Short mmCIF file of C-alpha atoms in Angstrom, two decimals:
data_model
loop_
_atom_site.label_atom_id
_atom_site.label_comp_id
_atom_site.label_asym_id
_atom_site.label_seq_id
_atom_site.Cartn_x
_atom_site.Cartn_y
_atom_site.Cartn_z
CA UNK F 1 0.04 -0.03 0.02
CA UNK F 2 1.45 3.36 -0.84
CA UNK F 3 2.44 5.33 2.14
CA UNK F 4 2.68 9.07 2.64
CA UNK F 5 4.04 11.14 5.50
CA UNK F 6 1.64 13.63 6.78
CA UNK F 7 3.04 16.70 8.89
CA UNK F 8 1.55 17.42 12.33
CA UNK F 9 -0.96 20.20 11.24
CA UNK F 10 -2.70 18.06 8.70
CA UNK F 11 -4.07 15.26 11.26
CA UNK F 12 -7.77 16.08 12.36
CA UNK F 13 -9.45 13.97 15.07
CA UNK F 14 -10.20 11.05 12.83
CA UNK F 15 -8.83 12.17 9.30
CA UNK F 16 -5.89 13.51 7.61
CA UNK F 17 -5.52 16.09 4.90
CA UNK F 18 -2.76 15.68 2.25
CA UNK F 19 -1.82 18.20 0.12
CA UNK F 20 1.06 19.42 -2.18
CA UNK F 21 3.18 17.03 -4.15
CA UNK F 22 1.57 14.02 -2.33
CA UNK F 23 -1.74 14.95 -3.32
CA UNK F 24 -0.34 15.38 -6.94
CA UNK F 25 1.24 11.76 -6.67
CA UNK F 26 -2.11 10.37 -5.24
CA UNK F 27 -4.39 12.04 -7.85
CA UNK F 28 -1.97 12.42 -11.01
CA UNK F 29 0.52 9.49 -10.50
CA UNK F 30 -1.32 6.71 -8.74
CA UNK F 31 -4.85 7.75 -9.92
CA UNK F 32 -6.20 6.76 -6.72
CA UNK F 33 -10.08 7.35 -6.37
CA UNK F 34 -12.40 7.61 -3.40
CA UNK F 35 -12.67 4.77 -1.75
CA UNK F 36 -9.11 3.61 -2.14
CA UNK F 37 -6.76 2.93 0.80
CA UNK F 38 -3.23 4.73 1.49
CA UNK F 39 -0.85 4.44 4.70
CA UNK F 40 -0.58 7.66 6.54
CA UNK F 41 2.50 8.32 8.61
CA UNK F 42 2.23 10.46 11.71
CA UNK F 43 5.53 12.56 12.51
CA UNK F 44 5.44 10.78 15.64
CA UNK F 45 6.37 7.49 14.06
CA UNK F 46 2.77 5.81 14.26
CA UNK F 47 0.97 4.93 10.96
CA UNK F 48 -2.46 4.21 9.98
CA UNK F 49 -4.31 2.63 7.11
CA UNK F 50 -6.55 5.34 5.69
CA UNK F 51 -9.71 5.60 2.94
CA UNK F 52 -9.68 8.12 0.64
CA UNK F 53 -13.26 10.18 1.12
CA UNK F 54 -12.78 13.10 -0.79
CA UNK F 55 -10.54 14.53 -3.83
CA UNK F 56 -10.50 18.12 -4.61
CA UNK F 57 -8.06 20.00 -6.82
CA UNK F 58 -4.60 19.65 -5.05
CA UNK F 59 -6.12 18.19 -1.70
CA UNK F 60 -6.92 14.74 -0.59
CA UNK F 61 -9.19 13.78 2.54
CA UNK F 62 -8.93 10.83 3.96
CA UNK F 63 -10.51 8.77 6.97
CA UNK F 64 -8.39 6.92 9.72
CA UNK F 65 -9.52 3.16 9.29
CA UNK F 66 -7.12 1.11 11.52
CA UNK F 67 -3.84 2.08 13.32
CA UNK F 68 -1.03 -0.24 12.34
CA UNK F 69 1.12 -1.82 15.01
CA UNK F 70 4.75 -2.55 14.82
CA UNK F 71 7.61 -0.66 13.25
CA UNK F 72 10.33 -1.37 11.02
CA UNK F 73 12.80 0.83 12.29
CA UNK F 74 16.35 -0.33 13.34
CA UNK F 75 16.19 -0.92 17.35
CA UNK F 76 19.29 1.25 17.75
CA UNK F 77 19.68 4.75 16.46
CA UNK F 78 22.48 5.20 13.75
CA UNK F 79 23.80 8.82 12.90
CA UNK F 80 25.81 8.84 9.61
CA UNK F 81 28.16 11.83 9.69
CA UNK F 82 29.34 11.78 5.96
CA UNK F 83 32.51 13.81 5.41
CA UNK F 84 31.61 15.63 2.21
CA UNK F 85 31.87 13.99 -0.77
CA UNK F 86 32.21 14.96 -4.53
CA UNK F 87 29.55 15.14 -7.02
CA UNK F 88 26.14 13.55 -6.02
CA UNK F 89 27.66 10.87 -3.65
CA UNK F 90 25.77 12.46 -0.71
CA UNK F 91 22.51 12.01 -2.57
CA UNK F 92 23.40 8.34 -2.70
CA UNK F 93 24.42 8.13 0.94
CA UNK F 94 20.95 9.67 1.92
CA UNK F 95 18.79 7.38 -0.41
CA UNK F 96 20.29 4.08 0.36
CA UNK F 97 20.83 5.03 3.99
CA UNK F 98 17.53 5.82 4.58
CA UNK F 99 16.47 2.50 3.15
CA UNK F 100 18.81 0.86 5.35
CA UNK F 101 17.41 2.53 8.55
CA UNK F 102 19.82 5.34 9.24
CA UNK F 103 17.99 7.79 12.14
CA UNK F 104 20.08 10.92 11.21
CA UNK F 105 22.49 12.33 8.84
CA UNK F 106 25.38 15.09 9.62
CA UNK F 107 27.06 16.40 6.68
CA UNK F 108 30.55 16.66 7.97
CA UNK F 109 32.90 19.22 6.45
CA UNK F 110 36.16 17.25 6.61
CA UNK F 111 39.56 18.52 6.25
CA UNK F 112 40.04 16.77 3.00
CA UNK F 113 36.39 17.37 1.73
CA UNK F 114 37.29 19.13 -1.85
CA UNK F 115 33.43 20.43 -1.69
CA UNK F 116 32.83 23.47 0.56
CA UNK F 117 29.60 24.15 1.79
CA UNK F 118 28.68 27.62 3.52
CA UNK F 119 25.58 27.60 5.60
CA UNK F 120 23.80 29.30 2.49
CA UNK F 121 24.69 26.42 0.23
CA UNK F 122 23.68 23.98 2.59
CA UNK F 123 20.20 25.63 3.26
CA UNK F 124 19.58 25.61 -0.47
CA UNK F 125 20.56 21.97 -0.76
CA UNK F 126 18.46 21.04 2.07
CA UNK F 127 14.94 21.17 0.32
CA UNK F 128 16.35 18.73 -2.14
CA UNK F 129 17.73 16.22 0.28
CA UNK F 130 14.49 16.42 2.55
CA UNK F 131 12.86 15.06 -0.51
CA UNK F 132 15.26 12.29 -1.05
CA UNK F 133 14.91 10.91 2.57
CA UNK F 134 11.13 11.42 2.55
CA UNK F 135 10.95 9.36 -0.68
CA UNK F 136 13.18 6.88 0.43
CA UNK F 137 11.44 6.49 3.89
CA UNK F 138 8.12 6.15 1.78
CA UNK F 139 9.65 3.48 -0.56
CA UNK F 140 10.94 1.63 2.26
CA UNK F 141 7.86 1.57 4.41
CA UNK F 142 9.48 3.14 7.30
CA UNK F 143 7.76 5.00 9.96
CA UNK F 144 10.18 8.07 10.42
CA UNK F 145 11.98 9.94 8.25
CA UNK F 146 15.59 10.64 8.99
CA UNK F 147 16.69 14.15 10.18
CA UNK F 148 19.03 15.74 8.11
CA UNK F 149 21.33 18.13 10.55
CA UNK F 150 23.03 21.08 9.56
CA UNK F 151 26.38 21.15 8.11
CA UNK F 152 29.25 20.60 10.92
CA UNK F 153 32.87 21.02 11.25
CA UNK F 154 35.24 18.64 13.49
CA UNK F 155 34.81 20.75 16.57
CA UNK F 156 30.87 20.99 16.13
CA UNK F 157 30.72 17.15 15.25
CA UNK F 158 32.83 16.60 18.56
CA UNK F 159 30.50 18.60 20.70
CA UNK F 160 27.64 16.80 19.04
CA UNK F 161 29.05 13.48 19.77
CA UNK F 162 28.58 14.02 23.54
CA UNK F 163 24.82 12.68 22.88
CA UNK F 164 25.95 9.35 21.75
CA UNK F 165 26.60 5.99 23.25
CA UNK F 166 29.20 4.63 20.75
CA UNK F 167 31.21 6.43 18.35
CA UNK F 168 33.15 4.94 15.50
CA UNK F 169 34.98 6.09 12.72
CA UNK F 170 36.06 3.63 9.54
CA UNK F 171 39.93 4.10 9.32
CA UNK F 172 41.71 2.50 6.31
CA UNK F 173 44.97 2.43 8.08
CA UNK F 174 43.28 0.02 10.66
CA UNK F 175 42.80 -2.42 7.92
CA UNK F 176 46.51 -2.62 7.49
CA UNK F 177 47.29 -3.44 11.27
CA UNK F 178 47.05 -6.93 12.81
CA UNK F 179 45.61 -5.20 15.77
CA UNK F 180 42.68 -3.51 14.35
CA UNK F 181 39.36 -2.99 16.27
CA UNK F 182 36.73 -5.49 15.43
CA UNK F 183 33.57 -3.67 14.24
CA UNK F 184 32.06 -7.02 15.11
CA UNK F 185 32.88 -6.40 18.78
CA UNK F 186 31.19 -2.72 18.63
CA UNK F 187 27.85 -4.11 16.94
CA UNK F 188 27.70 -7.10 19.49
CA UNK F 189 27.76 -4.59 22.27
CA UNK F 190 24.66 -2.47 20.94
CA UNK F 191 21.68 -3.08 22.98
CA UNK F 192 18.07 -1.80 22.16
CA UNK F 193 17.72 2.03 22.01
CA UNK F 194 21.55 2.88 21.97
CA UNK F 195 22.76 5.61 20.05
CA UNK F 196 25.77 5.49 17.50
CA UNK F 197 27.77 7.81 15.80
CA UNK F 198 29.58 6.97 12.53
CA UNK F 199 31.95 9.22 11.02
CA UNK F 200 33.04 8.80 7.49
CA UNK F 201 35.70 10.40 5.67
CA UNK F 202 35.70 11.96 2.49
CA UNK F 203 37.28 10.66 -0.80
CA UNK F 204 41.03 11.45 0.63
CA UNK F 205 40.04 10.02 3.98
CA UNK F 206 40.76 11.51 7.29
CA UNK F 207 43.79 13.74 8.05
CA UNK F 208 46.19 12.87 10.91
CA UNK F 209 44.63 15.77 13.06
CA UNK F 210 41.41 14.35 12.66
CA UNK F 211 42.43 10.81 13.51
CA UNK F 212 43.98 12.05 16.84
CA UNK F 213 40.93 14.08 17.64
CA UNK F 214 38.39 11.57 17.03
CA UNK F 215 40.44 9.19 18.94
CA UNK F 216 40.97 11.80 22.02
CA UNK F 217 37.32 12.01 21.99
CA UNK F 218 36.31 8.57 22.18
CA UNK F 219 35.73 7.66 18.75
CA UNK F 220 36.96 3.96 17.92
CA UNK F 221 38.89 3.06 14.58
CA UNK F 222 37.22 0.15 13.06
CA UNK F 223 37.64 -1.85 9.86
CA UNK F 224 34.97 -2.42 7.32
CA UNK F 225 36.14 -5.74 5.91
CA UNK F 226 39.89 -5.95 4.23
CA UNK F 227 38.75 -4.53 0.87
CA UNK F 228 39.05 -0.68 0.59
CA UNK F 229 35.53 1.18 0.27
CA UNK F 230 34.74 4.29 -1.48
CA UNK F 231 33.59 6.89 1.15
CA UNK F 232 29.62 6.52 -0.21
CA UNK F 233 29.94 2.61 0.33
CA UNK F 234 31.13 2.92 4.12
CA UNK F 235 28.15 4.07 5.61
CA UNK F 236 25.78 1.30 3.53
CA UNK F 237 27.80 -1.24 4.87
CA UNK F 238 27.82 -0.03 8.42
CA UNK F 239 24.12 0.27 8.12
CA UNK F 240 23.63 -3.11 6.31
CA UNK F 241 25.79 -4.95 9.04
CA UNK F 242 23.97 -3.39 11.88
CA UNK F 243 20.35 -4.55 10.44
CA UNK F 244 21.93 -7.77 9.70
CA UNK F 245 23.27 -8.39 13.24
CA UNK F 246 20.27 -6.94 15.28
CA UNK F 247 17.28 -7.76 13.08
CA UNK F 248 18.34 -10.97 10.84
CA UNK F 249 21.20 -12.98 12.95
CA UNK F 250 19.97 -12.69 16.75
CA UNK F 251 23.37 -13.94 17.83
CA UNK L 1 49.92 2.29 -3.74
CA UNK L 2 48.20 2.17 -7.18
CA UNK L 3 47.21 -0.92 -8.27
CA UNK L 4 46.63 -2.05 -12.18
CA UNK L 5 45.42 -5.60 -13.67
CA UNK L 6 47.66 -6.78 -15.98
CA UNK L 7 46.61 -9.57 -18.46
CA UNK L 8 48.26 -12.75 -18.67
CA UNK L 9 50.44 -11.74 -22.14
CA UNK L 10 52.20 -9.04 -20.39
CA UNK L 11 53.99 -10.76 -17.69
CA UNK L 12 57.46 -11.75 -18.83
CA UNK L 13 59.92 -13.58 -16.42
CA UNK L 14 60.71 -10.91 -13.88
CA UNK L 15 58.66 -8.21 -15.35
CA UNK L 16 55.54 -6.62 -16.50
CA UNK L 17 54.60 -4.59 -19.48
CA UNK L 18 51.62 -2.26 -18.98
CA UNK L 19 49.89 -0.44 -21.86
CA UNK L 20 46.65 0.78 -23.09
CA UNK L 21 44.74 2.97 -20.58
CA UNK L 22 46.53 1.72 -17.73
CA UNK L 23 49.65 3.08 -18.98
CA UNK L 24 48.14 6.59 -19.96
CA UNK L 25 46.89 6.50 -16.29
CA UNK L 26 50.37 5.84 -15.04
CA UNK L 27 52.13 8.72 -17.03
CA UNK L 28 49.39 11.08 -17.49
CA UNK L 29 47.02 10.79 -14.50
CA UNK L 30 49.35 9.79 -11.59
CA UNK L 31 52.62 11.36 -13.27
CA UNK L 32 54.47 8.29 -11.88
CA UNK L 33 58.20 8.28 -13.30
CA UNK L 34 61.15 5.62 -13.40
CA UNK L 35 61.77 4.43 -9.95
CA UNK L 36 58.19 4.78 -8.68
CA UNK L 37 56.36 1.56 -7.32
CA UNK L 38 53.27 0.09 -8.18
CA UNK L 39 51.21 -3.09 -7.37
CA UNK L 40 50.55 -5.47 -10.58
CA UNK L 41 48.08 -8.12 -10.38
CA UNK L 42 48.24 -11.15 -12.01
CA UNK L 43 45.01 -12.96 -13.54
CA UNK L 44 45.52 -15.73 -11.17
CA UNK L 45 44.89 -13.68 -7.96
CA UNK L 46 48.58 -13.07 -7.01
CA UNK L 47 49.91 -9.47 -6.68
CA UNK L 48 53.50 -8.05 -6.72
CA UNK L 49 55.23 -4.66 -6.18
CA UNK L 50 56.99 -3.67 -9.11
CA UNK L 51 59.30 -0.89 -9.65
CA UNK L 52 58.94 1.27 -13.14
CA UNK L 53 62.20 0.94 -15.07
CA UNK L 54 61.22 2.15 -18.26
CA UNK L 55 58.57 4.79 -19.80
CA UNK L 56 57.71 5.04 -23.41
CA UNK L 57 54.83 6.55 -25.43
CA UNK L 58 51.96 4.40 -24.13
CA UNK L 59 54.08 1.68 -22.59
CA UNK L 60 55.29 1.21 -19.03
CA UNK L 61 57.69 -1.40 -18.22
CA UNK L 62 58.43 -2.61 -14.57
CA UNK L 63 60.30 -5.04 -12.63
CA UNK L 64 58.95 -7.45 -10.03
CA UNK L 65 60.42 -6.68 -6.62
CA UNK L 66 58.31 -8.74 -4.44
CA UNK L 67 55.55 -10.81 -4.56
CA UNK L 68 52.98 -10.03 -1.91
CA UNK L 69 51.28 -12.34 0.41
CA UNK L 70 47.79 -12.44 1.79
CA UNK L 71 44.41 -11.67 -0.04
CA UNK L 72 41.50 -9.49 0.68
CA UNK L 73 39.07 -11.65 -1.27
CA UNK L 74 35.93 -12.95 0.51
CA UNK L 75 36.41 -16.23 1.85
CA UNK L 76 33.06 -17.54 0.05
CA UNK L 77 32.35 -16.99 -3.62
CA UNK L 78 29.36 -14.65 -3.96
CA UNK L 79 27.41 -14.41 -7.21
CA UNK L 80 25.06 -11.74 -7.80
CA UNK L 81 22.20 -12.46 -10.40
CA UNK L 82 20.78 -9.27 -10.70
CA UNK L 83 17.26 -8.71 -12.17
CA UNK L 84 17.91 -6.26 -14.88
CA UNK L 85 17.12 -2.93 -13.56
CA UNK L 86 16.29 0.56 -15.03
CA UNK L 87 18.74 3.26 -15.89
CA UNK L 88 22.25 3.03 -14.68
CA UNK L 89 21.32 1.22 -11.31
CA UNK L 90 23.15 -2.02 -12.77
CA UNK L 91 26.31 -0.06 -13.15
CA UNK L 92 25.97 0.81 -9.28
CA UNK L 93 25.64 -2.71 -8.39
CA UNK L 94 28.65 -3.84 -10.55
CA UNK L 95 30.71 -0.91 -8.76
CA UNK L 96 29.57 -1.03 -5.24
CA UNK L 97 29.29 -5.06 -5.47
CA UNK L 98 32.91 -5.50 -6.61
CA UNK L 99 34.20 -2.95 -3.70
CA UNK L 100 32.25 -5.45 -1.35
CA UNK L 101 33.67 -8.58 -2.73
CA UNK L 102 31.39 -10.09 -5.09
CA UNK L 103 33.13 -12.91 -6.95
CA UNK L 104 30.60 -13.02 -10.29
CA UNK L 105 27.73 -11.06 -11.48
CA UNK L 106 24.80 -12.49 -13.90
CA UNK L 107 22.67 -9.85 -15.57
CA UNK L 108 19.33 -11.80 -15.17
CA UNK L 109 16.48 -10.94 -17.52
CA UNK L 110 13.49 -11.39 -15.03
CA UNK L 111 10.01 -11.25 -16.19
CA UNK L 112 9.30 -7.98 -14.73
CA UNK L 113 12.44 -6.31 -15.91
CA UNK L 114 11.45 -3.50 -18.14
CA UNK L 115 14.72 -3.29 -19.96
CA UNK L 116 14.95 -6.20 -22.43
CA UNK L 117 18.84 -7.12 -23.56
CA UNK L 118 19.40 -8.91 -26.50
CA UNK L 119 22.69 -10.81 -27.08
CA UNK L 120 24.12 -7.99 -29.25
CA UNK L 121 22.86 -5.19 -26.70
CA UNK L 122 24.47 -6.99 -24.10
CA UNK L 123 27.79 -7.44 -25.71
CA UNK L 124 28.05 -3.83 -26.23
CA UNK L 125 27.46 -3.05 -22.96
CA UNK L 126 29.93 -5.43 -21.50
CA UNK L 127 33.07 -3.41 -22.57
CA UNK L 128 31.58 -0.58 -20.22
CA UNK L 129 30.75 -3.25 -17.57
CA UNK L 130 34.21 -4.62 -17.63
CA UNK L 131 35.92 -1.32 -17.23
CA UNK L 132 33.80 -0.49 -14.05
CA UNK L 133 34.55 -3.78 -12.46
CA UNK L 134 38.28 -3.75 -13.11
CA UNK L 135 38.56 0.10 -11.81
CA UNK L 136 36.49 -0.96 -8.61
CA UNK L 137 38.83 -4.04 -8.11
CA UNK L 138 41.79 -1.82 -8.19
CA UNK L 139 40.21 0.88 -6.10
CA UNK L 140 39.12 -1.54 -3.59
CA UNK L 141 42.83 -3.50 -3.58
CA UNK L 142 41.26 -6.62 -4.59
CA UNK L 143 43.31 -9.69 -6.15
CA UNK L 144 40.58 -10.55 -8.43
CA UNK L 145 38.18 -9.05 -11.03
CA UNK L 146 34.98 -10.12 -10.64
CA UNK L 147 33.56 -12.05 -13.77
CA UNK L 148 30.51 -10.79 -15.50
CA UNK L 149 28.57 -13.77 -17.11
CA UNK L 150 26.04 -13.45 -20.27
CA UNK L 151 22.71 -12.31 -19.82
CA UNK L 152 20.49 -15.39 -18.52
CA UNK L 153 16.64 -16.12 -18.54
CA UNK L 154 15.19 -18.05 -15.66
CA UNK L 155 15.80 -21.45 -17.29
CA UNK L 156 19.44 -20.47 -18.10
CA UNK L 157 19.73 -19.29 -14.50
CA UNK L 158 18.37 -22.28 -12.80
CA UNK L 159 20.58 -24.44 -14.92
CA UNK L 160 23.63 -22.38 -13.70
CA UNK L 161 22.49 -22.58 -10.14
CA UNK L 162 23.64 -26.45 -10.38
CA UNK L 163 27.30 -25.33 -9.63
CA UNK L 164 26.22 -23.63 -6.25
CA UNK L 165 26.13 -24.85 -2.49
CA UNK L 166 23.65 -22.15 -1.39
CA UNK L 167 20.99 -20.39 -3.30
CA UNK L 168 18.96 -17.46 -1.92
CA UNK L 169 16.66 -15.03 -2.99
CA UNK L 170 15.50 -12.11 -1.07
CA UNK L 171 11.44 -11.80 -1.47
CA UNK L 172 9.75 -8.91 0.02
CA UNK L 173 6.65 -11.16 0.66
CA UNK L 174 8.85 -13.16 3.12
CA UNK L 175 9.30 -9.97 5.30
CA UNK L 176 5.58 -9.70 5.99
CA UNK L 177 5.35 -13.39 7.56
CA UNK L 178 6.25 -14.45 10.70
CA UNK L 179 8.00 -17.59 9.64
CA UNK L 180 10.62 -16.08 7.38
CA UNK L 181 13.81 -17.76 6.42
CA UNK L 182 16.48 -16.04 8.52
CA UNK L 183 19.35 -14.76 6.14
CA UNK L 184 21.28 -15.26 9.58
CA UNK L 185 20.98 -18.62 9.45
CA UNK L 186 22.01 -19.17 5.84
CA UNK L 187 25.05 -16.99 6.60
CA UNK L 188 26.11 -19.09 9.71
CA UNK L 189 26.21 -22.08 7.61
CA UNK L 190 28.46 -20.57 5.21
CA UNK L 191 32.20 -22.10 5.33
CA UNK L 192 35.28 -21.28 3.66
CA UNK L 193 35.19 -22.05 -0.34
CA UNK L 194 31.30 -22.21 -0.51
CA UNK L 195 29.73 -20.96 -3.28
CA UNK L 196 26.53 -18.68 -2.85
CA UNK L 197 24.08 -17.54 -5.52
CA UNK L 198 21.90 -14.68 -4.65
CA UNK L 199 19.06 -13.84 -7.09
CA UNK L 200 17.67 -10.44 -6.77
CA UNK L 201 14.39 -9.49 -8.36
CA UNK L 202 14.05 -6.27 -10.53
CA UNK L 203 11.88 -3.08 -9.60
CA UNK L 204 8.74 -4.91 -9.77
CA UNK L 205 10.12 -7.95 -7.78
CA UNK L 206 9.59 -11.58 -8.96
CA UNK L 207 6.30 -12.91 -10.51
CA UNK L 208 4.70 -15.73 -9.01
CA UNK L 209 5.76 -18.15 -11.57
CA UNK L 210 9.63 -17.00 -10.53
CA UNK L 211 9.19 -17.58 -7.05
CA UNK L 212 7.47 -21.00 -7.57
CA UNK L 213 10.38 -22.02 -10.06
CA UNK L 214 13.04 -20.51 -7.64
CA UNK L 215 11.69 -22.06 -4.76
CA UNK L 216 11.27 -25.58 -6.76
CA UNK L 217 14.77 -25.52 -7.59
CA UNK L 218 16.47 -25.10 -4.05
CA UNK L 219 16.48 -21.20 -3.65
CA UNK L 220 15.62 -20.30 -0.24
CA UNK L 221 13.72 -16.95 0.18
CA UNK L 222 15.23 -14.81 2.74
CA UNK L 223 14.59 -11.14 4.41
CA UNK L 224 17.07 -8.43 4.50
CA UNK L 225 15.82 -6.69 7.40
CA UNK L 226 12.28 -5.52 7.75
CA UNK L 227 12.34 -2.46 5.40
CA UNK L 228 11.99 -2.83 1.91
CA UNK L 229 14.98 -2.31 -0.24
CA UNK L 230 15.33 -0.95 -3.53
CA UNK L 231 16.59 -3.52 -6.23
CA UNK L 232 19.95 -2.23 -6.34
CA UNK L 233 20.41 -1.87 -2.69
CA UNK L 234 19.50 -5.34 -2.28
CA UNK L 235 22.97 -6.79 -3.10
CA UNK L 236 24.82 -4.28 -1.16
CA UNK L 237 23.06 -5.59 1.88
CA UNK L 238 23.81 -8.95 1.14
CA UNK L 239 27.56 -8.45 0.45
CA UNK L 240 27.97 -6.34 3.17
CA UNK L 241 26.67 -8.64 5.78
CA UNK L 242 28.48 -11.63 4.29
CA UNK L 243 31.86 -9.58 4.75
CA UNK L 244 30.71 -8.49 8.35
CA UNK L 245 29.88 -12.08 9.48
CA UNK L 246 32.73 -13.84 8.01
CA UNK L 247 35.49 -11.25 8.25
CA UNK L 248 34.43 -8.90 11.19
CA UNK L 249 32.34 -10.76 13.44
CA UNK L 250 33.87 -14.19 13.59
CA UNK L 251 31.10 -15.39 15.63
#
């Protein structure tokens, strides 16, 4: 069933109002009619099956028929702090990361990021990014849309990291030592509700300064298999592995 | 160190000859000079550190200094049979799948694939695809380049599947039942050297006919977490999880 995230203000007592792009999608793309059912997601994470009762130009009215139990959210909250990559790789991280259950994304202005975002540039991009995570959440039937935080530098990211239980950073050099931290041990130690922050370097990797500061502030270097992954692949590996371990392995 | 895959014919007694695009890359892109070291990968999976001794127009000659021990290949052989997706999604599967350690790719002409490949179209694409997996292998420091098999239909794929120890297909409907097959159990059962075939449906998923035939021929339906993944994300989840379990978790 098609799923739409409906903002707070559009929930009335026992009905929802869908407008904007989603109304267009319902009417013009899906060609739904009065009597058809959709799933409406509440910003607090609940979802309900709703029946369309009225369609007007750019507004769809639907009544709540049944609240749905269950959630498909990861049992832990994973935040991906992605060192700003080149081209449209951040789009890929947002889309695939959302499918794989990320809770939050932080665009991280790393020392070796070739792209530079000022706050103005970031604000402009945010609209497009919000659309990507909303659509990916709907497509993957999630109950929540991941949050995209403002762009942060290292100092801001380290301050932000106080709110997390576990902090890691994939570090290529780690893969070359025989005493690398086991990512498996980190994931094994996660219990339900924990918050994990994953900081991923850009194309050129982390600088020595960054590695030092991350270590000093409680970030553990981990290896993600022995092969060298591209920056945009690392987050997908982390999220897939966490889902696999906590949702499919049960060991 | 920069890595290049060198074909059989270019290995002489104690030296390698690098030509074509790779020579261009060495001379024009990396601007290496006589005395610089590179890694040359032999098609049989061995790799050696080589010192550049001579650079001529479009040909680079290097002597073997040291054979490298160790491999970064997955301990099991994973083949991804990808239901032909739309647009350039197959490129993404090839590139990311190679980074994540896939051994082989099969373009699978699924019933619901919107794209149709005839043999001629496939041959044309093969050249570009070969370049993608070669470059991704070099970038991720792999010892082997994954093989891209010819396009197959269901009958051909089932015949091919005889050569595998384990056969699975991610199946969305499985995620909705309470008795789904655990992907974790499948991975847990893999021992070194086993061959696993993963068949992934295209955007529209598998038809009932396909599901029936896959089941009848020993393919196990699995769930890849409770969220619905796009077709191109499924293979990345499978490969990441297998790497995580066998290379990082050790449980």
